[in-house]
Short mmCIF file of C-alpha atoms in Angstrom, two decimals:
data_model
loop_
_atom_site.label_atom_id
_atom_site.label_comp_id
_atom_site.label_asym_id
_atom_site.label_seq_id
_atom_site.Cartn_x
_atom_site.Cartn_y
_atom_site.Cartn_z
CA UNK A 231 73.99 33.99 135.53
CA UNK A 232 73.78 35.48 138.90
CA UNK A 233 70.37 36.72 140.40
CA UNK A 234 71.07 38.75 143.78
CA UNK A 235 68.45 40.45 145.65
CA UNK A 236 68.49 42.61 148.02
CA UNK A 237 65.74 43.67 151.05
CA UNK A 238 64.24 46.04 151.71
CA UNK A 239 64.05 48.55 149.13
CA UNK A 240 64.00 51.81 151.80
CA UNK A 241 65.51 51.83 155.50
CA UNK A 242 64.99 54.93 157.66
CA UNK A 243 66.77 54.88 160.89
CA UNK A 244 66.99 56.79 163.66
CA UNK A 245 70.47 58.68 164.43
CA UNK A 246 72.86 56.11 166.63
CA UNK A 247 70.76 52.48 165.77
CA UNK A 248 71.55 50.10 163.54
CA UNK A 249 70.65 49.48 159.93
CA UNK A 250 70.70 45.55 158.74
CA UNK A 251 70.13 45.04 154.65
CA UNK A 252 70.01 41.40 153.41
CA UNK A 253 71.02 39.90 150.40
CA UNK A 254 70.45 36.52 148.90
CA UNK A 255 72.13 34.94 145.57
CA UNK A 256 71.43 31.90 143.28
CA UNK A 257 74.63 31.38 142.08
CA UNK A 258 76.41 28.40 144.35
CA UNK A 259 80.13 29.01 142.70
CA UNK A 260 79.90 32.92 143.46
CA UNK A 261 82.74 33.48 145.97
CA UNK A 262 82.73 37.37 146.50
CA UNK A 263 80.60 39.27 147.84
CA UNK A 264 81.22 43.34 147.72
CA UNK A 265 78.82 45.96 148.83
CA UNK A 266 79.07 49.37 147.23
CA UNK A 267 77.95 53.06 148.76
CA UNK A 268 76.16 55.45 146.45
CA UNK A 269 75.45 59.35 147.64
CA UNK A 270 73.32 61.21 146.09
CA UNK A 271 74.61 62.02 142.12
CA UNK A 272 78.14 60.55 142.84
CA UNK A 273 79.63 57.18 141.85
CA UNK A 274 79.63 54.06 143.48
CA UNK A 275 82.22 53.53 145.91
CA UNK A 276 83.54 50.15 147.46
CA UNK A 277 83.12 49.99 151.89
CA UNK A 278 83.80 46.74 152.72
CA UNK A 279 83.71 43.01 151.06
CA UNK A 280 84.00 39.69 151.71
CA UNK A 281 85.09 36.45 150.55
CA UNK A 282 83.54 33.09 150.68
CA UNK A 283 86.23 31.60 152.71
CA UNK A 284 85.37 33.91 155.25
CA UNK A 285 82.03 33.98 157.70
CA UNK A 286 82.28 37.88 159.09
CA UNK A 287 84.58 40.68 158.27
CA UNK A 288 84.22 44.65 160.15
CA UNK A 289 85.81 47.62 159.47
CA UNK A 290 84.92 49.98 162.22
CA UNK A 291 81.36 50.68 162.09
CA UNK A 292 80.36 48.64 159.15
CA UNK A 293 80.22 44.65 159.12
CA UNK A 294 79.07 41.74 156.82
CA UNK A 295 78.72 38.32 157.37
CA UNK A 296 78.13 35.75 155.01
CA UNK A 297 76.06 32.31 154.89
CA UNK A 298 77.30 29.99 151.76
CA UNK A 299 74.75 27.07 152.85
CA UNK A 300 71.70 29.67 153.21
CA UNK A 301 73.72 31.81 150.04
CA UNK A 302 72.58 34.94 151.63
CA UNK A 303 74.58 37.96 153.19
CA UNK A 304 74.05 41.18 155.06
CA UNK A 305 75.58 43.97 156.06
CA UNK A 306 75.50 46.08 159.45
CA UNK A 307 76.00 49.34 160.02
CA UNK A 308 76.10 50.11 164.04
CA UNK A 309 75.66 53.56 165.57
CA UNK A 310 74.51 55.06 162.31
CA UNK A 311 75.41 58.65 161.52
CA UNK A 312 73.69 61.55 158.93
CA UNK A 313 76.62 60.22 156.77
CA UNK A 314 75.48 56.87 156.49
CA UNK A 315 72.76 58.13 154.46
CA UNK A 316 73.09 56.39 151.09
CA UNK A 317 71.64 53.99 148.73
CA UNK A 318 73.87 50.62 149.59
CA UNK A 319 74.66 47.83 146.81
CA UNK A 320 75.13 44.35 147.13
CA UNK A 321 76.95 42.46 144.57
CA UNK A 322 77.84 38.86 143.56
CA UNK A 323 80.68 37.70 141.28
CA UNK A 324 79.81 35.07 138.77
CA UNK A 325 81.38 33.49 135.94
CA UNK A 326 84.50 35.16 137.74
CA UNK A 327 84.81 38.42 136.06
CA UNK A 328 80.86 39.63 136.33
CA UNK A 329 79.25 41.49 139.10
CA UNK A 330 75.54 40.98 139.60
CA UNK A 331 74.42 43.76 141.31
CA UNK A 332 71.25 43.85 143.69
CA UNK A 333 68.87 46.70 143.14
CA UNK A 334 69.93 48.76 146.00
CA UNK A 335 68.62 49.81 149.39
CA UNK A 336 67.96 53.48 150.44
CA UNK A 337 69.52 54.59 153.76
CA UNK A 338 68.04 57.39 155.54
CA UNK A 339 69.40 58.18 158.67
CA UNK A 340 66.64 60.64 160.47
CA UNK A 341 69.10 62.91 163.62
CA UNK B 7 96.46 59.86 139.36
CA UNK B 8 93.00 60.23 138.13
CA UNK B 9 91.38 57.12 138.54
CA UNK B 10 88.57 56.28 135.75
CA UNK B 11 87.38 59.31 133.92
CA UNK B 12 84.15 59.19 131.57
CA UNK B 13 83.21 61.81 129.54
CA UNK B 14 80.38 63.38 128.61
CA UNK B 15 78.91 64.23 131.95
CA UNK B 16 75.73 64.46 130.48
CA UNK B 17 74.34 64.10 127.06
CA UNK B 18 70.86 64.59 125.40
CA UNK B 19 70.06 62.39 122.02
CA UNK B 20 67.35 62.30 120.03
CA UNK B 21 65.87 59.20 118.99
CA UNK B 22 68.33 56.96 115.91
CA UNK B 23 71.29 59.08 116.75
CA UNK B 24 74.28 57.68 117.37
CA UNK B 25 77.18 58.25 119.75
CA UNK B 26 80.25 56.97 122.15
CA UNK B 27 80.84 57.58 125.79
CA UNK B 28 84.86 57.32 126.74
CA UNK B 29 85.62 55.65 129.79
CA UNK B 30 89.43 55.78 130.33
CA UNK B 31 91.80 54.70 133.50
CA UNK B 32 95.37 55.52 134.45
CA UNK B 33 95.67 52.51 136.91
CA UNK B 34 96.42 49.94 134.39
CA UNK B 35 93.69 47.93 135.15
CA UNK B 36 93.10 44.53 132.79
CA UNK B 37 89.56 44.54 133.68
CA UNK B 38 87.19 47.14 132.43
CA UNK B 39 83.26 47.01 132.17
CA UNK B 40 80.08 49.29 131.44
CA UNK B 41 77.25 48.82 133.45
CA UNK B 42 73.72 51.17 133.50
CA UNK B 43 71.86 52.39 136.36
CA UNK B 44 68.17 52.70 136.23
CA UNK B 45 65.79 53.52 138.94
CA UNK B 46 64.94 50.41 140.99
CA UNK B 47 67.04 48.17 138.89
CA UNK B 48 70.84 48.07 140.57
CA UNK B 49 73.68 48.78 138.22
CA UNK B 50 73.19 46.11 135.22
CA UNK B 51 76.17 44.71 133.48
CA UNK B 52 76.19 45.92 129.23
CA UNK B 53 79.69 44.41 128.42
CA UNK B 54 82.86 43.58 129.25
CA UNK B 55 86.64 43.57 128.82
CA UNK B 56 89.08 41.12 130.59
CA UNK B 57 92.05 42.59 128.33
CA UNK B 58 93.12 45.01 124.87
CA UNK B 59 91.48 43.23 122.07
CA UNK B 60 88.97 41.11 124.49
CA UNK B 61 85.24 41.98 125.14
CA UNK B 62 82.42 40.01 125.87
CA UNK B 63 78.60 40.50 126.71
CA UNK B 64 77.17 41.36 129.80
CA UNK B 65 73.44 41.03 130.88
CA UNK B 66 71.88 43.81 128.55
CA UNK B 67 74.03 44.33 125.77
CA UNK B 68 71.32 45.01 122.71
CA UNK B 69 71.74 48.44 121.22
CA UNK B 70 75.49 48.78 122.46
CA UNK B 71 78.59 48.25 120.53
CA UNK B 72 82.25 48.29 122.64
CA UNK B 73 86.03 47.54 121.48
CA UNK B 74 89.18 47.38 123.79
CA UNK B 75 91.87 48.28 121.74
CA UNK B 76 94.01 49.73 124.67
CA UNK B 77 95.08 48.69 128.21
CA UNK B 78 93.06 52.58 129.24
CA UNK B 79 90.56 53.09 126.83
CA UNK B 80 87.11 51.15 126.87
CA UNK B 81 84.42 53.47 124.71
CA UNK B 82 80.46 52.49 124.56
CA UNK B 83 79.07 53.11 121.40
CA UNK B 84 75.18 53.40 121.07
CA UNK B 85 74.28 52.23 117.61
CA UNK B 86 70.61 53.90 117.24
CA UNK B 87 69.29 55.61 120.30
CA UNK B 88 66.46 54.87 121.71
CA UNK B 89 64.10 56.22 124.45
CA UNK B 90 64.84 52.83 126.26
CA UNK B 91 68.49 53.85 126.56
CA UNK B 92 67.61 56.71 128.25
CA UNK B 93 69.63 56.01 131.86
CA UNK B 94 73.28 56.97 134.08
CA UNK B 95 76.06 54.84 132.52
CA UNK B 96 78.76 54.04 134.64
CA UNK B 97 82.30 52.15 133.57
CA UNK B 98 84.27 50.78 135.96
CA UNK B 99 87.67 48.84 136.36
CA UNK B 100 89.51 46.62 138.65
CA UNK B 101 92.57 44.84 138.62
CA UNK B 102 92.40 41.66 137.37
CA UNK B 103 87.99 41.46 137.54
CA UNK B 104 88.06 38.69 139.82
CA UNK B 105 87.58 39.37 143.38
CA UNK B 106 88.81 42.51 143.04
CA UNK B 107 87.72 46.10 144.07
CA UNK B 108 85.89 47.58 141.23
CA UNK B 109 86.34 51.44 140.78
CA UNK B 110 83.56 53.52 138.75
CA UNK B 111 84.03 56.31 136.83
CA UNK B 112 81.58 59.30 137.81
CA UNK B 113 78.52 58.14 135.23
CA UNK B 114 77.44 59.85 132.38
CA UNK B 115 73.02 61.11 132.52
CA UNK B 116 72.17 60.27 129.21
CA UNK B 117 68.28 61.48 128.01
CA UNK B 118 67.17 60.17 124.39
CA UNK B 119 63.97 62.03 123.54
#
């Protein structure tokens, strides 16, 4: 199956920089690539994802980009508010249907 | 429209007991899974369902029993609890599973002493 993991474990930022969190898979055939916002005691929620016909995607403030020779993948978040604080998921799909999850990155975002 | 619902919210269990958590959607999703959450670990896949009558096994699926015998309904039956099952379960759905936006119900905390 899929193995995706997913550095580093803890990010603290200051209020208005940028946080970067990095994924890598094993999985060659895996072909998209979602990342998944958690808050504090709630569910996981889908903010942006990417396919592997595509290099970069943004939506607003958030961005990933994606390198299928390297078969890593990151996502930026510029300009980082109090809201951003989170713990962020990466994900891989493999075997089409399943979603290999990395074990999450802590956001803090320090005003 | 309420999305994917799970119920109980939380549950406590003592150790052999059994029980189901109902996950159930109103989007007519074909795809349904069951994953748990434990600290450090990521969300880990327990089984699956591409369709009514079709389920398959995920990446920890020891100790857990499912069945898909509606388009909305996708319970998770623990057979014999143990302290090891002790975790948040989440179930989620998505359209058609591949490549598609998955949408989580909002976890059950369940504590097996």
């Amino acid at each position: 199956g899929e193995n995706v993991e997913q550095h580093p474990s803890t990010l603290s930022v200051q209020e208005g920089d940028s946080a970067v969190i990095k994924c890598t898979y094993s999985d060659s055939a895996s072909n998209y690539f979602p990342w998944y916002k958690q808050e504090l005691g709630k569910r996981p929620q889908l903010i942006i994802d990417i396919r592997s016909n595509v290099g970069e995607k943004k939506d607003q403030r958030i961005a990933v980009t994606l390198n299928k020779t390297a078969k890593h993948f990151s996502l930026h978040i510029t300009e980082t508010q109090p809201e951003d604080s989170a713990v962020y998921f990466c994900a891989g799909t493999y075997n089409d249907y399943k979603l290999s999850f990395g074990a999450g990155t802590t956001v803090t975002v320090r005003a | 429209n309420a999305g994917v619902t799970q119920t109980p919210k939380f549950q406590v269990l003592k150790t052999g007991q059994s029980m189901t958590l109902q996950c159930a959607q109103d989007m007519n999703h074909e795809y349904m899974s069951w994953y748990r959450q434990d600290p450090g670990m990521g969300l880990r896949l327990i089984h699956y369902s591409v369709g009514a009558g079709i389920t398959d096994q995920g990446e920890v699926p020891n100790g857990y029993n499912v069945s898909r015998s509606t388009t909305e309904d996708f319970p998770l039956r623990l057979l014999s609890a143990a302290p090891s099952q002790t975790s948040v379960y989440f179930c989620a759905s998505s359209y058609s599973g591949k490549n598609t936006e998955a949408f989580f119900g909002q976890g059950t905390r369940l504590t097996v002493v």
